[in-house]
Short mmCIF file of C-alpha atoms and ligand atoms in Angstrom, two decimals:
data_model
loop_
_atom_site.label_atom_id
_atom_site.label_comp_id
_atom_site.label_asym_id
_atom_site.label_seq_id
_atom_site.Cartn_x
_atom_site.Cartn_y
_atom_site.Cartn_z
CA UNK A 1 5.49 33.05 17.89
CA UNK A 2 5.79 31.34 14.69
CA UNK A 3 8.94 30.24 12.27
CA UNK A 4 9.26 31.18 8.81
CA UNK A 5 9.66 28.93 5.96
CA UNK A 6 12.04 30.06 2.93
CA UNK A 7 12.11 27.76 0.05
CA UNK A 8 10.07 23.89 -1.38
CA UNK A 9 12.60 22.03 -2.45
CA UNK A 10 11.88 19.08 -4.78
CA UNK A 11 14.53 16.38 -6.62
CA UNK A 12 12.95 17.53 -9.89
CA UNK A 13 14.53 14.49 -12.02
CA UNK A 14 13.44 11.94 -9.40
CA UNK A 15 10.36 13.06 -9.72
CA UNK A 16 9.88 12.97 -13.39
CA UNK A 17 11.55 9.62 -13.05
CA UNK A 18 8.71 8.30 -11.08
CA UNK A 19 5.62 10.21 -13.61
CA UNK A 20 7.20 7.88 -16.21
CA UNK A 21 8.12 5.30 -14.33
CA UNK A 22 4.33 4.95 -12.72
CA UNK A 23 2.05 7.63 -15.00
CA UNK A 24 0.31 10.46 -13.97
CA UNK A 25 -1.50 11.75 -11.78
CA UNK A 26 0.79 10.37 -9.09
CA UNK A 27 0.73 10.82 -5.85
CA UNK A 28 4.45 10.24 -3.94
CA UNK A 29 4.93 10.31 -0.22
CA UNK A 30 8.26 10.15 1.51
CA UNK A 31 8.92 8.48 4.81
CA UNK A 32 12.01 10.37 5.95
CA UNK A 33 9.71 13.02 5.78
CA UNK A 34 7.48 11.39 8.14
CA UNK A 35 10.41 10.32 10.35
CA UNK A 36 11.76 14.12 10.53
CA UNK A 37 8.52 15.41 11.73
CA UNK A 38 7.99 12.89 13.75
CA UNK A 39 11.23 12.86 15.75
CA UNK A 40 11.12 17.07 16.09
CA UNK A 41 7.98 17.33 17.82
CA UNK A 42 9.09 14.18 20.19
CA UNK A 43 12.41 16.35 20.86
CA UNK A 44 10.28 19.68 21.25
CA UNK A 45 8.08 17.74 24.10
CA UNK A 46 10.75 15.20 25.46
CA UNK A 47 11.00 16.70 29.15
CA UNK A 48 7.22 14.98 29.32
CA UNK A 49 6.37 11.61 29.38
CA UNK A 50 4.97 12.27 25.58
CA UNK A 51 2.97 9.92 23.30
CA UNK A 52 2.43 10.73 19.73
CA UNK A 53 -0.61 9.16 18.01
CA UNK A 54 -0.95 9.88 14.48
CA UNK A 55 -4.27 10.94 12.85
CA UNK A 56 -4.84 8.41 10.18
CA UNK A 57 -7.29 10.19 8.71
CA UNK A 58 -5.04 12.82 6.80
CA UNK A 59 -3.66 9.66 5.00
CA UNK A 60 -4.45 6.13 5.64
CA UNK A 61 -2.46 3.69 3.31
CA UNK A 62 -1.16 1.02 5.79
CA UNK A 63 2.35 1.22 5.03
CA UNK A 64 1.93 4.73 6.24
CA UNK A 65 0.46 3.39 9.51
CA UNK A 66 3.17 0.47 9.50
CA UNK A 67 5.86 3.38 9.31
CA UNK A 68 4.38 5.33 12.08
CA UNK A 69 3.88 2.23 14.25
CA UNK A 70 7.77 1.23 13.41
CA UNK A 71 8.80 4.79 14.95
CA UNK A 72 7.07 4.34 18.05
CA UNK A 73 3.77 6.30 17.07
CA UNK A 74 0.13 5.56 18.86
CA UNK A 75 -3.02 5.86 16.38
CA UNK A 76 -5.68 8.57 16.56
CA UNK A 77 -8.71 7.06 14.46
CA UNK A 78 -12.01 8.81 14.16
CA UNK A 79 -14.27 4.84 12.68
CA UNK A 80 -14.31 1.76 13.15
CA UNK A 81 -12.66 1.54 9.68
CA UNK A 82 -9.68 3.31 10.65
CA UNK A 83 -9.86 1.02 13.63
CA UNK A 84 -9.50 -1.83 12.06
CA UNK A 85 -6.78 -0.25 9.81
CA UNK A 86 -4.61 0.28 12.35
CA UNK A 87 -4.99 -3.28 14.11
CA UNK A 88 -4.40 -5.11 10.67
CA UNK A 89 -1.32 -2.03 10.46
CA UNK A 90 0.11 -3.54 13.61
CA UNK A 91 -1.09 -1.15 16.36
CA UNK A 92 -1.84 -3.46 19.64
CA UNK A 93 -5.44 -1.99 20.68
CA UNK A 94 -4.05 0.02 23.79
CA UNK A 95 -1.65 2.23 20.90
CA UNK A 96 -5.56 3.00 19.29
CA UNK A 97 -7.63 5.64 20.59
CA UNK A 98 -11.14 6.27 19.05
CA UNK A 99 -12.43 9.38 18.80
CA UNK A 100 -15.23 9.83 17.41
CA UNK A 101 -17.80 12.28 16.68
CA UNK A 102 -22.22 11.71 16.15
CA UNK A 103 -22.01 7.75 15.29
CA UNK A 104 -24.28 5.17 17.06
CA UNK A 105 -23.26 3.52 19.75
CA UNK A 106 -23.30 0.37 18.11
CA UNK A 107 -19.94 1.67 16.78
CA UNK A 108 -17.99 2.71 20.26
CA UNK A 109 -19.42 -1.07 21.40
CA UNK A 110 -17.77 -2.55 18.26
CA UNK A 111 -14.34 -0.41 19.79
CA UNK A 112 -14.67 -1.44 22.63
CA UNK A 113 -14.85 -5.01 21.71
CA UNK A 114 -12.15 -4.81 19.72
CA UNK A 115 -10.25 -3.42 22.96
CA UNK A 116 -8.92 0.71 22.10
CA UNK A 117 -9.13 3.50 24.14
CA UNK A 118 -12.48 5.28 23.96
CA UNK A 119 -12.93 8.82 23.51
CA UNK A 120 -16.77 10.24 24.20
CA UNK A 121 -17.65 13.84 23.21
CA UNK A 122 -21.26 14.16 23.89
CA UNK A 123 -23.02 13.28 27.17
CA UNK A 124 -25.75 11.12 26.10
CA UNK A 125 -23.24 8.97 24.77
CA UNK A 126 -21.12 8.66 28.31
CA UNK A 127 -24.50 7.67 29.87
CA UNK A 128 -24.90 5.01 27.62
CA UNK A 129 -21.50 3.92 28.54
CA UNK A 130 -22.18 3.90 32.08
CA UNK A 131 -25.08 1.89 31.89
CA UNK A 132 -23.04 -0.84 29.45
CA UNK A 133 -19.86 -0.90 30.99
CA UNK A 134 -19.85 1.29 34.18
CA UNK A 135 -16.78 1.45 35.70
CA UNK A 136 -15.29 -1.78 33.69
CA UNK A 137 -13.78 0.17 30.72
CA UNK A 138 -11.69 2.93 31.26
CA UNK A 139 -12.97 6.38 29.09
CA UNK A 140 -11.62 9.20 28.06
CA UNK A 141 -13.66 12.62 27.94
CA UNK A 142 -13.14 15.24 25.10
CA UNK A 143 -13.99 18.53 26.33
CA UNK A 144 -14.41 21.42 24.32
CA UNK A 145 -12.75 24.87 25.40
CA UNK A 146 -14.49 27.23 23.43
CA UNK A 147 -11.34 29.14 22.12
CA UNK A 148 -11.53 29.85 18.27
CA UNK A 149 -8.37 28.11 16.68
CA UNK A 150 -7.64 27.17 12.73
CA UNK A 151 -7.51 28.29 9.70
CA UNK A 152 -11.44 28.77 8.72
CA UNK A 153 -14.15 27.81 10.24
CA UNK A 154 -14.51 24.43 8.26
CA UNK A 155 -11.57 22.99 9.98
CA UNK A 156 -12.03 24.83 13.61
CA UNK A 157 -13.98 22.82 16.30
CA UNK A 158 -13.60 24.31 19.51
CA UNK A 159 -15.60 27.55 19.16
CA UNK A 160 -18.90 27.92 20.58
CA UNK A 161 -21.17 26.43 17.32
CA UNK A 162 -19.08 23.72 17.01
CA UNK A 163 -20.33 19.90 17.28
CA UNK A 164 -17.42 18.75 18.94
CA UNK A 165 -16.56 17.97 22.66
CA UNK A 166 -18.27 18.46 25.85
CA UNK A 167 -18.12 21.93 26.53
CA UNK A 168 -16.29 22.89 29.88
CA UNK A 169 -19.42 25.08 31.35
CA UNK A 170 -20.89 20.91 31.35
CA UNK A 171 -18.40 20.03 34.10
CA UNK A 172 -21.07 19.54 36.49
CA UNK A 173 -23.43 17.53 34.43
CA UNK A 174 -20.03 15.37 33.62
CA UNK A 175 -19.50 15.37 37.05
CA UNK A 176 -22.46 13.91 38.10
CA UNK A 177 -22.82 11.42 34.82
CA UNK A 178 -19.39 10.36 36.41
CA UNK A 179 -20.01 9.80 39.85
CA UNK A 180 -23.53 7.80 39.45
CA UNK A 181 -21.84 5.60 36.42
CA UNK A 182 -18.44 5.28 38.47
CA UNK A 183 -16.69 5.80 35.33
CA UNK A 184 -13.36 5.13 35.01
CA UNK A 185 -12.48 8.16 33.42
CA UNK A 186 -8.78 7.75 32.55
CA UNK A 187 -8.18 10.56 30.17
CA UNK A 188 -9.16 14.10 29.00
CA UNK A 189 -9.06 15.34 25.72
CA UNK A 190 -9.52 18.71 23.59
CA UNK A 191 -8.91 19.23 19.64
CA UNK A 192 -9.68 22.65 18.89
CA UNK A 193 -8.91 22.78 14.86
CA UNK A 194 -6.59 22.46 12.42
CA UNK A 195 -4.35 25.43 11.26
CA UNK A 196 -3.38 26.85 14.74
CA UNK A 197 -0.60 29.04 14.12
CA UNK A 198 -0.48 31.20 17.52
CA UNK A 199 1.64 29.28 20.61
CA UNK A 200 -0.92 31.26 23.01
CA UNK A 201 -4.07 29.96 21.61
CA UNK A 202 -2.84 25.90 22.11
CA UNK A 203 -1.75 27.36 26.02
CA UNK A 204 -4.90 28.60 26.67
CA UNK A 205 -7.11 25.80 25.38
CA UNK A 206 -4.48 23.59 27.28
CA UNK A 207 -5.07 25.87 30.83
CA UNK A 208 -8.52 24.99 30.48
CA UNK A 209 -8.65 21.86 30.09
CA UNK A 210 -6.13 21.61 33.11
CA UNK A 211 -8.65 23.30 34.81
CA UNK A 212 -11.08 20.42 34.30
CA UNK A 213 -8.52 17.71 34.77
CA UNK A 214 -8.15 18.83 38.48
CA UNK A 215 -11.65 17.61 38.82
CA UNK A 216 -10.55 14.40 37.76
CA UNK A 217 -8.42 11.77 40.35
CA UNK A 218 -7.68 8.91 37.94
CA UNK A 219 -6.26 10.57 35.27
CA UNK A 220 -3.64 8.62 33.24
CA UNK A 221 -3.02 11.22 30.32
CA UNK A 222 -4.22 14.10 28.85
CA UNK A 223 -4.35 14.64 25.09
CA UNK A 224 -3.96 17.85 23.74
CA UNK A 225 -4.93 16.74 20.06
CA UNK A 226 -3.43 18.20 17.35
CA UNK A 227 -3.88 21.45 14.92
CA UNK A 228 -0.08 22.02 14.53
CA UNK A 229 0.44 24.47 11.48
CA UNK A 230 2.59 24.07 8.48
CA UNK A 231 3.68 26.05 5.47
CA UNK A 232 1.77 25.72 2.50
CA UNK A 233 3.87 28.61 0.40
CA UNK A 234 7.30 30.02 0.51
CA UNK A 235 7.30 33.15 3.37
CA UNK A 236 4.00 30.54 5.10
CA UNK A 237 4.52 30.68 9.31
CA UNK A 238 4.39 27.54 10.60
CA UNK A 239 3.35 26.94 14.58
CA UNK A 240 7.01 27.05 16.11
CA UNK A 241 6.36 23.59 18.21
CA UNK A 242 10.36 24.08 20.10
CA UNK A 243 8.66 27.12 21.65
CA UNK A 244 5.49 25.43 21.96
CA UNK A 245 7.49 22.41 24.00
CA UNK A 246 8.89 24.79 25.96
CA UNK A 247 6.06 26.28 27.30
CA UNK A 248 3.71 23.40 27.47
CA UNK A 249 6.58 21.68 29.76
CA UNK A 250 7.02 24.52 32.07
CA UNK A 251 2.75 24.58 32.56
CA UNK A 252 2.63 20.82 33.03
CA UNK A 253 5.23 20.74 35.71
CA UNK A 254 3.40 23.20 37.44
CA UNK A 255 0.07 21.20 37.01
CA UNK A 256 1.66 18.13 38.36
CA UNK A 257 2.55 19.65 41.21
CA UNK A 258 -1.12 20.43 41.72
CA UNK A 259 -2.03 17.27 40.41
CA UNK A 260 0.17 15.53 42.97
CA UNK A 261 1.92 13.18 40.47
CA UNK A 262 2.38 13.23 36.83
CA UNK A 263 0.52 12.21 33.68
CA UNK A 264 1.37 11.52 30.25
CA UNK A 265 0.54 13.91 27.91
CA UNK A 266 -0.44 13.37 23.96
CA UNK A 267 -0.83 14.78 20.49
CA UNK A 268 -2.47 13.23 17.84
CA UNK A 269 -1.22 15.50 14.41
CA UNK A 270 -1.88 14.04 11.06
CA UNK A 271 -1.27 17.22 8.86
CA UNK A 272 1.71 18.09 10.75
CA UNK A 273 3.49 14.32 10.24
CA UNK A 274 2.22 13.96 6.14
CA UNK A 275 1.78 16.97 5.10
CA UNK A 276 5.69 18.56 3.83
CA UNK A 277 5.84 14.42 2.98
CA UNK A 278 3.27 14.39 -0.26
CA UNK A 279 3.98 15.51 -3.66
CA UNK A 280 1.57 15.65 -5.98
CA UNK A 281 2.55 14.99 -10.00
CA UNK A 282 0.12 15.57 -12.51
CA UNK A 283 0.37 16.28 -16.82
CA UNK A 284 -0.67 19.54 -18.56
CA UNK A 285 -3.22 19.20 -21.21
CA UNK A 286 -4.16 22.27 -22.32
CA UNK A 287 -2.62 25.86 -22.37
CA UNK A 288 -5.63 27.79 -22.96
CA UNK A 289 -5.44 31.61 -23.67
CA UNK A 290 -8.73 33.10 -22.91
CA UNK A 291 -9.46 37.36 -23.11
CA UNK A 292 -8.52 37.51 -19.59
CA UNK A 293 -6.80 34.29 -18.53
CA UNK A 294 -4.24 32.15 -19.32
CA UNK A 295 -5.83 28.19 -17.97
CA UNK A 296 -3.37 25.36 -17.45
CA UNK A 297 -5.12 22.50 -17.56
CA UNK A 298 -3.88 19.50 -16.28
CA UNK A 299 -4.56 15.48 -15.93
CA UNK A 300 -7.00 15.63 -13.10
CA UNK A 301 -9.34 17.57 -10.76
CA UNK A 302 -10.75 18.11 -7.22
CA UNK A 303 -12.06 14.26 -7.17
CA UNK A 304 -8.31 13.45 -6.90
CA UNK A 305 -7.22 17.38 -4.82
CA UNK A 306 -10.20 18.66 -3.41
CA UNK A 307 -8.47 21.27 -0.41
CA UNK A 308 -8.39 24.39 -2.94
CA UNK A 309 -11.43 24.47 -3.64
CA UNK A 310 -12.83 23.10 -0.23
CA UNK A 311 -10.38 25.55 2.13
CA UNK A 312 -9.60 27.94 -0.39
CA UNK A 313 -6.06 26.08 0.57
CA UNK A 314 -2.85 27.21 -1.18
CA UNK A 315 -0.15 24.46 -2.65
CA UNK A 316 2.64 25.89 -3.64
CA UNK A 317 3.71 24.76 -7.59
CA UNK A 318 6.61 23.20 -9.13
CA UNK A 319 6.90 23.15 -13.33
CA UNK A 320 9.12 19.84 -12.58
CA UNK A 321 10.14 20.02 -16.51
CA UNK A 322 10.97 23.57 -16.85
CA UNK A 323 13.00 24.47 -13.82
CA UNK A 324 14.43 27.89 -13.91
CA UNK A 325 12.53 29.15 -16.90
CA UNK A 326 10.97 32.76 -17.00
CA UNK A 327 7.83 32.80 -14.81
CA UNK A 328 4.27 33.47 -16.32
CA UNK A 329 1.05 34.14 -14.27
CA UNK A 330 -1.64 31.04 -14.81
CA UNK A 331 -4.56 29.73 -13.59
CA UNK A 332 -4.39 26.15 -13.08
CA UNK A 333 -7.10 24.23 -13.60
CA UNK A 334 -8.77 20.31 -14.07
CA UNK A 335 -10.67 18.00 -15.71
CA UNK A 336 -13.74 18.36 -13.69
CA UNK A 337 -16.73 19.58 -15.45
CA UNK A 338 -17.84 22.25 -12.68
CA UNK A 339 -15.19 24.96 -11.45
CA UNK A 340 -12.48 23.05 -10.58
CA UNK A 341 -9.44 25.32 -9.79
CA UNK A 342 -6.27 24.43 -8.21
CA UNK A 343 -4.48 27.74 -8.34
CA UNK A 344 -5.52 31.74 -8.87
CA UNK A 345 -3.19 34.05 -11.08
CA UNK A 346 0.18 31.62 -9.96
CA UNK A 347 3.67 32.92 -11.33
CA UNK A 348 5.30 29.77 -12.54
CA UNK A 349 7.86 28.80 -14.44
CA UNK A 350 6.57 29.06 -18.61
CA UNK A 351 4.28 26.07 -18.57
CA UNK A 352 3.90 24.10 -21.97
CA UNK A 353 1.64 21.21 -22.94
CA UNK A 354 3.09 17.92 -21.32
CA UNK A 355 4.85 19.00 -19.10
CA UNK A 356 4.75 17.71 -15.66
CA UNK A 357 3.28 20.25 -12.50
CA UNK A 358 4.17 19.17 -8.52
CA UNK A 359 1.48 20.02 -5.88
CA UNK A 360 3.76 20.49 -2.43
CA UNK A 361 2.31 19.89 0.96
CA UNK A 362 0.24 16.62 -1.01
CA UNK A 363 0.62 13.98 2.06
CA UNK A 364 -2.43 15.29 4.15
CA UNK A 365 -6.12 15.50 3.03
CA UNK A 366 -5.44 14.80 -0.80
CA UNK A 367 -5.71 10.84 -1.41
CA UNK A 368 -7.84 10.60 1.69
CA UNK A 369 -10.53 12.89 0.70
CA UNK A 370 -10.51 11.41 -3.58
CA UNK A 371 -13.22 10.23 -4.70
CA UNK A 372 -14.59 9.07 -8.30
CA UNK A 373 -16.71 11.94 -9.54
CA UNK A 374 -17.25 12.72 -13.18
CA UNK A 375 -16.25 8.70 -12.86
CA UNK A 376 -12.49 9.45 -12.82
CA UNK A 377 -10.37 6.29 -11.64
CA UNK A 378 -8.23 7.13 -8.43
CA UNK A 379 -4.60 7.71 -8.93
CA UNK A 380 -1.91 5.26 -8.22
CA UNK A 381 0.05 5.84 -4.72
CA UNK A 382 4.15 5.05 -4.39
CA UNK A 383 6.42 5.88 -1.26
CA UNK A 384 9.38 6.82 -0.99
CA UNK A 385 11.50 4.40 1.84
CA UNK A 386 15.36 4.08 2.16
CA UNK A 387 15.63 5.51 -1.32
CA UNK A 388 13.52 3.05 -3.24
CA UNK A 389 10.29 4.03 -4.29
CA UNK A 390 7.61 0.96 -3.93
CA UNK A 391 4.18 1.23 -5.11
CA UNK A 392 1.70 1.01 -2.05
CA UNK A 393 -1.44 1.56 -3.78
CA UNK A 394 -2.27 0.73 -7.90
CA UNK A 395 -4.43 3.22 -10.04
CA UNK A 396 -7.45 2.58 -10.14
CA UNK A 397 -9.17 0.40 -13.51
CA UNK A 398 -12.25 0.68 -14.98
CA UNK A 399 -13.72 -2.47 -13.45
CA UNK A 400 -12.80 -0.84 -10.35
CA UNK A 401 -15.82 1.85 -11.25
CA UNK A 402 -18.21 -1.22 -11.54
CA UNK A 403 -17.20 -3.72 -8.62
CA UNK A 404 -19.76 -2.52 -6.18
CA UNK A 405 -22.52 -2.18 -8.77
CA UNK A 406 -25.61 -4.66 -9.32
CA UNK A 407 -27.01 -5.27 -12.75
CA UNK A 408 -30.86 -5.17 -12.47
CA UNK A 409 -33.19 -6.70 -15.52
CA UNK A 410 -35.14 -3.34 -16.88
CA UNK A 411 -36.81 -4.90 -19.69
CA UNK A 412 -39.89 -4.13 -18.02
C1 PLP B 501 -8.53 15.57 12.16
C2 PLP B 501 -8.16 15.30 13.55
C3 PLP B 501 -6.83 15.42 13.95
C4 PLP B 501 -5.70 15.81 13.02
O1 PLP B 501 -5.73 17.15 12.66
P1 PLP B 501 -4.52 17.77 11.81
O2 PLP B 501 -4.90 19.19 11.59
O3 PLP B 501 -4.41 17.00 10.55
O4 PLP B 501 -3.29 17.63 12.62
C5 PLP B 501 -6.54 15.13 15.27
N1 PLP B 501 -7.50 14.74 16.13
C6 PLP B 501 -8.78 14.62 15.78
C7 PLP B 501 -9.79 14.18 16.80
C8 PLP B 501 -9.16 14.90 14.48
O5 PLP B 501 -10.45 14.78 14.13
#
């Protein structure tokens, strides 16, 4: 149900090349990366009418958007930030949807002004709608399946306790918000987690919400969100999305036969577009033999790599300057004053001070989720297009730390 991934593969002098060239930590994406991923799941689902709008959230520099918009690619955004990202990135407001989940509705008005599809999960919210904009501006309803998908429960939100989506025993309630609003509602919508690795858990979610979208007669699309799997470490299962296409194009042909016509259907992956694109460079300081341990520790911490410590996530571990050597078993570690660990008991290859470690699988979740604790300045960005490597966002300087501060008087 699930393919197999072998080996990480990294151009080991390129990337020393760019930790001189730009300093460390670094973090390096690269587009044909992108554009791979990309163009496999459009192949796996190209019997469909398929849209693919990429979650901006897992990493939101707007050449990344620009890239994604130049390959055809909608936007999935979750603010009005990311929003306005993506209009400035060159998405046209129908190529946005907004999905969002517990803000005000002074934020879905702002969307709406600004002219992107709208995605309510909660009821309260759709009335509001109705009463604004009845049946003037076409919605879209996410509904939530109650199937437990993803990797833990911090990233799963279709199960029962989750905050997401309208559940599907609401259908009635929906129903009737529906028909006394006249909503327009143009599209249905489930995201059920992040991490699913099992085909059969995305085609059940995706046979109930089917279920629901027969109660529905002006359907445009339906979105099946995202949750796509990759590998994080060599011998790592990743969801097999060929197989996936497959079956997801046999099921919809039989729906729109039901249906009576056909619909476009759409995915919204970040992880699964940036992940395998992101490489993560940072400097050993320390080799530090304790009783029990042997600690690298290197040129940053979970304010710049949070997802170990977060998701218990694994990254798999280059030693980009001693390729080949004997392996040793390490803890890797940062700068962070609180338990900041990247890495458990890793075999890697003999690690000495200054030399340079890579972080694989560093495109999703890593820059998007930095922040400036201990008052660490945020690493510098550079991509990767057409084999020159541009810088697309500078590291951080210390005035940086001070720009949104106000200097009171405290003499008293
Ligand atoms: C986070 C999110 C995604 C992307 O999830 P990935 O696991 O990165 O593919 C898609 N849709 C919505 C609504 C999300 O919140």
């Amino acid at each position: 149900m699930s393919k197999t991934k072998q080996a990480f593969a990294v151009d080991a002098d390129y990337m020393l090349k760019l930790s001189q060239k730009y300093g460390t930590p670094l973090y390096v994406y690269d587009t044909s990366v992108m554009e791979k991923q990309y163009k496999r799941l459009k192949k796996a689902f190209s019997k469909l009418d398929t849209q693919i709008n990429y979650a901006c959230k897992a990493l939101s520099n707007t050449n990344v958007l620009r890239f994604f918009h130049s390959l055809g690619a909608g936007l999935d955004t979750v603010s009005i930030e990311e929003v306005q990202l993506g209009l400035h990135s060159g998405f046209s407001p129908d190529q946005i949807i907004f999905t969002p989940n517990c803000v005000s509705f002074d934020e879905i008005r702002q969307a709406v002004e600004l002219g992107v599809r709208i995605n309510i999960d909660n009821l309260s919210i759709l009335e509001q709608f109705g009463n604004t904009y009845g049946n003037s501006y076409p919605v879209c309803v996410r509904m939530n399946p109650h199937i437990m998908a993803g990797g833990n429960t911090k990233i799963s939100t279709g199960h029962i306790d989750s905050k997401f989506g309208i559940s599907i025993h609401q259908m009635r309630h929906l129903q009737r918000i529906a028909e006394s609003y006249k909503l327009n509602i143009n599209g249905l919508h489930m995201h059920t987690g992040s991490d699913i690795l099992d085909v059969d858990v995305f085609i059940n979610g995706a046979n109930l919400l089917l279920d629901c979208a027969l109660q529905f007669n002006d359907l445009e699309y339906i979105d099946f969100g995202s949750g796509f799997k990759v590998a994080y470490k060599p011998g790592d299962m990743e969801t097999d999305v060929e197989l996936l296409g497959e079956r997801m194009t046999e099921l919809m042909e039989n729906f729109f036969v039901e249906y009576g016509r056909k619909l476009t259907i759409e995915f919204e992956p970040g992880k699964f577009l940036v992940s395998e694109s992101g490489y993560f460079l940072a400097d050993v300081n320390v080799i530090k033999q304790t009783t029990a341990t042997v600690f690298a520790g290197i040129n940053t911490g979970l304010n710049h790599f949070i997802r170990p410590m977060f998701y218990d996530a694994y990254h798999h571990i280059t030693n980009l300057s001693n390729i080949g050597a004997n392996e040793r078993v390490y803890t890797v570690v940062g700068y962070i004053c609180e338990t900041d660990t990247f890495a458990w008991d890793r075999r890697i290859s003999e690690i000495r001070e200054g030399d340079i470690l890579c972080f694989h699988n560093a495109g999703a979740y890593l820059y998007a989720m930095s922040s400036n604790y201990n008052s660490r300045l945020k690493p510098a960005e550079v991509l990767i297009h057409k084999g020159n490597d541009y810088l697309i966002s500078r590291r951080q300087n210390f005035e940086d730390l001070l720009s949104t501060q106000i200097e009171i008087p405290l003499n008293n």
